PDB file of C-alpha atoms in Angstrom:
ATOM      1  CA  UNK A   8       9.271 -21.647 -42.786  1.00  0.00           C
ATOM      2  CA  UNK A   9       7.785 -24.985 -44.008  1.00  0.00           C
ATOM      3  CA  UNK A  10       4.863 -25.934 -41.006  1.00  0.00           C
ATOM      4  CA  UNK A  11       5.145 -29.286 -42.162  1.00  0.00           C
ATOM      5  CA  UNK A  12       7.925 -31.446 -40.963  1.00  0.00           C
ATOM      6  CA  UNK A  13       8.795 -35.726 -41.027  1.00  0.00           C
ATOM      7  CA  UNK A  14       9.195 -36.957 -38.163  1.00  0.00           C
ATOM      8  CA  UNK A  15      10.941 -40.466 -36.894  1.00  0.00           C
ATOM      9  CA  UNK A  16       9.770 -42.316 -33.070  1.00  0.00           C
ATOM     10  CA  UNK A  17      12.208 -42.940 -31.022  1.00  0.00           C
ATOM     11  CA  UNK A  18      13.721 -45.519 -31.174  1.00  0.00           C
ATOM     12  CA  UNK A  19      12.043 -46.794 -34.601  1.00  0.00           C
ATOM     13  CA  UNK A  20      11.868 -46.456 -38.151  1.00  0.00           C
ATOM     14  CA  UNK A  21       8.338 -45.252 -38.812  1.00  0.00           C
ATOM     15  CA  UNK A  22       8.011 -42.026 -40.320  1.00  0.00           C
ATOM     16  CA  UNK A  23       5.342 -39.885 -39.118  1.00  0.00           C
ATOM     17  CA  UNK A  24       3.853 -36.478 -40.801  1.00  0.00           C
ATOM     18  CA  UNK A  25       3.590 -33.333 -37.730  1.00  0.00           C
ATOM     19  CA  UNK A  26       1.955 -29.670 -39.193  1.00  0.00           C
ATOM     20  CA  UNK A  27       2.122 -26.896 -36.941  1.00  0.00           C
ATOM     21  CA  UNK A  28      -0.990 -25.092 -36.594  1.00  0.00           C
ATOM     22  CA  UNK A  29      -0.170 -21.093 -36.743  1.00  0.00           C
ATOM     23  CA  UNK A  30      -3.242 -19.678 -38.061  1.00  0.00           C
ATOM     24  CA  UNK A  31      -2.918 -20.704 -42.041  1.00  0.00           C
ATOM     25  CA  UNK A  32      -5.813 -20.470 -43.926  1.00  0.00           C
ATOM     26  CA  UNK A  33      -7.749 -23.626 -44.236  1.00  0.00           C
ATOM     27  CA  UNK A  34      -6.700 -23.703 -47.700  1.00  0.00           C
ATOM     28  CA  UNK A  35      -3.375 -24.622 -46.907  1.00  0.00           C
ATOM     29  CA  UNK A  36      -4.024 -27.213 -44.404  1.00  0.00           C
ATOM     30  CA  UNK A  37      -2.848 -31.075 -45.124  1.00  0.00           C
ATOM     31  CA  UNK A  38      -5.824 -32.739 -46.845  1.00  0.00           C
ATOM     32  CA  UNK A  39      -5.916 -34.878 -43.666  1.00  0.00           C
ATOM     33  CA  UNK A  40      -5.890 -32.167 -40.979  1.00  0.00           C
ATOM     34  CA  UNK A  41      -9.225 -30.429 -43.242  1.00  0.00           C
ATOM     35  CA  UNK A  42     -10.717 -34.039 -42.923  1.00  0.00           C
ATOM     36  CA  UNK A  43     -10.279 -34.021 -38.761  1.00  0.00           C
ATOM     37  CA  UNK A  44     -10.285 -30.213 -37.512  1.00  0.00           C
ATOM     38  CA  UNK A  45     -12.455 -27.244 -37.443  1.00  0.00           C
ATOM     39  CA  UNK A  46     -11.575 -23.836 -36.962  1.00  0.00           C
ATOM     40  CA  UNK A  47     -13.227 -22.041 -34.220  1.00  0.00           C
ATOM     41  CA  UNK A  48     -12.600 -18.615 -31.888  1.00  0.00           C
ATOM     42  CA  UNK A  49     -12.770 -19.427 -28.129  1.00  0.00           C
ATOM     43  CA  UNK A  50     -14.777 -17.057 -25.704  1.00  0.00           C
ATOM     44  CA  UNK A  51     -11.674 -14.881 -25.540  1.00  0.00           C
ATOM     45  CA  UNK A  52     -10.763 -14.495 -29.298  1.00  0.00           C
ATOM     46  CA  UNK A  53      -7.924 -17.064 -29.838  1.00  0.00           C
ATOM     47  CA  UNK A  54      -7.822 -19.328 -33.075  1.00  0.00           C
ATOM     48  CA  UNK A  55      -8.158 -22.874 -32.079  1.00  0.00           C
ATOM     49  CA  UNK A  56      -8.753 -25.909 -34.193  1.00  0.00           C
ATOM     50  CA  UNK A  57     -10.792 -28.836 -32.711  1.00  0.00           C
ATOM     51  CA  UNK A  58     -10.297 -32.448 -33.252  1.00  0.00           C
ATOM     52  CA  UNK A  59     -13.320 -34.330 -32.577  1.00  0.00           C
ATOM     53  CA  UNK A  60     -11.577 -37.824 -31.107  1.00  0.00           C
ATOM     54  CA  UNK A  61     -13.792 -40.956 -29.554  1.00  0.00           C
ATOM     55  CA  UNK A  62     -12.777 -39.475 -25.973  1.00  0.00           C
ATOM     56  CA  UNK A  63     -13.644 -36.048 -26.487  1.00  0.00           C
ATOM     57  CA  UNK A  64     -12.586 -32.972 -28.315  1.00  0.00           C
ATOM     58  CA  UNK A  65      -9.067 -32.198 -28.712  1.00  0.00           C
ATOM     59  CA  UNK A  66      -8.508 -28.093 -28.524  1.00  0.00           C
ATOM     60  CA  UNK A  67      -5.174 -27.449 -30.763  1.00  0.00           C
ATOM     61  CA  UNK A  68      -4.065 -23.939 -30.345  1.00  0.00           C
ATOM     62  CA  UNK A  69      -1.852 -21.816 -32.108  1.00  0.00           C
ATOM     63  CA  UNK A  70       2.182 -22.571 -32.089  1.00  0.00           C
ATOM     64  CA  UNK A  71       1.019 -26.435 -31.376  1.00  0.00           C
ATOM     65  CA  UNK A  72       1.663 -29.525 -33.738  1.00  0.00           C
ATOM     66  CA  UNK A  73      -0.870 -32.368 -34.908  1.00  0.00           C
ATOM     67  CA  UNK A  74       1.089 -35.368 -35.564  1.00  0.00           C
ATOM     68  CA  UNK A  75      -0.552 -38.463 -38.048  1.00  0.00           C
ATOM     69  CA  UNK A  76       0.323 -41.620 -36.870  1.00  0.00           C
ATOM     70  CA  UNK A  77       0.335 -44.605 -39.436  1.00  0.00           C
ATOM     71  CA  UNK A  78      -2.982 -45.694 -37.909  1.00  0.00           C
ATOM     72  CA  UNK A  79      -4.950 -42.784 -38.500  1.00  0.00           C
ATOM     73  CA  UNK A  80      -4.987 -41.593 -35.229  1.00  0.00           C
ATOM     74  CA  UNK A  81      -4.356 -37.934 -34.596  1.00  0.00           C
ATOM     75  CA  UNK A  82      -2.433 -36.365 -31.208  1.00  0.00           C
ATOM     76  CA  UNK A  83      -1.354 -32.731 -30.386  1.00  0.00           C
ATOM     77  CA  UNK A  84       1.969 -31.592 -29.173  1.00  0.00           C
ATOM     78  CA  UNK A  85       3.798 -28.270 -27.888  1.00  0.00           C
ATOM     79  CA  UNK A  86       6.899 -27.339 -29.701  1.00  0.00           C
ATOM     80  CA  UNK A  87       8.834 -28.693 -26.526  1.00  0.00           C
ATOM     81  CA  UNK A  88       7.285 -32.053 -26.274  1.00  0.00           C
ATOM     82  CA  UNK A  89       7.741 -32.636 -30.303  1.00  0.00           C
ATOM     83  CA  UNK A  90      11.385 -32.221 -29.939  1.00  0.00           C
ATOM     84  CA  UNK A  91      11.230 -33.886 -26.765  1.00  0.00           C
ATOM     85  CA  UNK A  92       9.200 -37.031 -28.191  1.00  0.00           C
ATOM     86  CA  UNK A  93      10.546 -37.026 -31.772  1.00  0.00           C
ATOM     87  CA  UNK A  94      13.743 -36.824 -33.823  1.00  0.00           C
ATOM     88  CA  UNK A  95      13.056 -34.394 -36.857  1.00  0.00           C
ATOM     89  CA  UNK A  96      14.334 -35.946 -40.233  1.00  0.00           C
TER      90      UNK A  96
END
């Protein structure tokens, strides 16, 4: 399965570019998710990336989507709020 996915606001036109984070080597992160995130255990042994962000750290854990927005900024989603939010092209 392709992590990587288009996806389209509703209602617009802009495309936007989601990766689901589920434990891939950095290696085969997006070049701009290895410019934003870190990989890091928490205190009980789960993979997490962090996203430092102006208002704090954003933890991204596994099974969860980053989505980059057209201006640069970065959010996080669950699988049920990406469908939810977005229309998958």
């Amino acid at each position: 399965m392709n992590s990587t996915l288009t996806l389209k606001p509703r209602p617009s036109n802009t495309a936007l570019i989601a990766w689901q984070f589920t434990g891939q080597p950095l290696y085969e992160w997006p070049n701009w998710v290895q410019s934003s995130c870190s990989l890091q255990r928490s205190d009980d042994g789960q993979l997490e990336l962090r996203h430092e962000r102006r208002s704090g750290a954003q933890i991204v854990y596994l099974g969860e989507w980053l989505v980059h927005d057209l201006d640069g900024g970065i959010c996080f989603y669950t699988d049920a709020e990406i469908r939810k939010e977005f229309e998958i092209a």
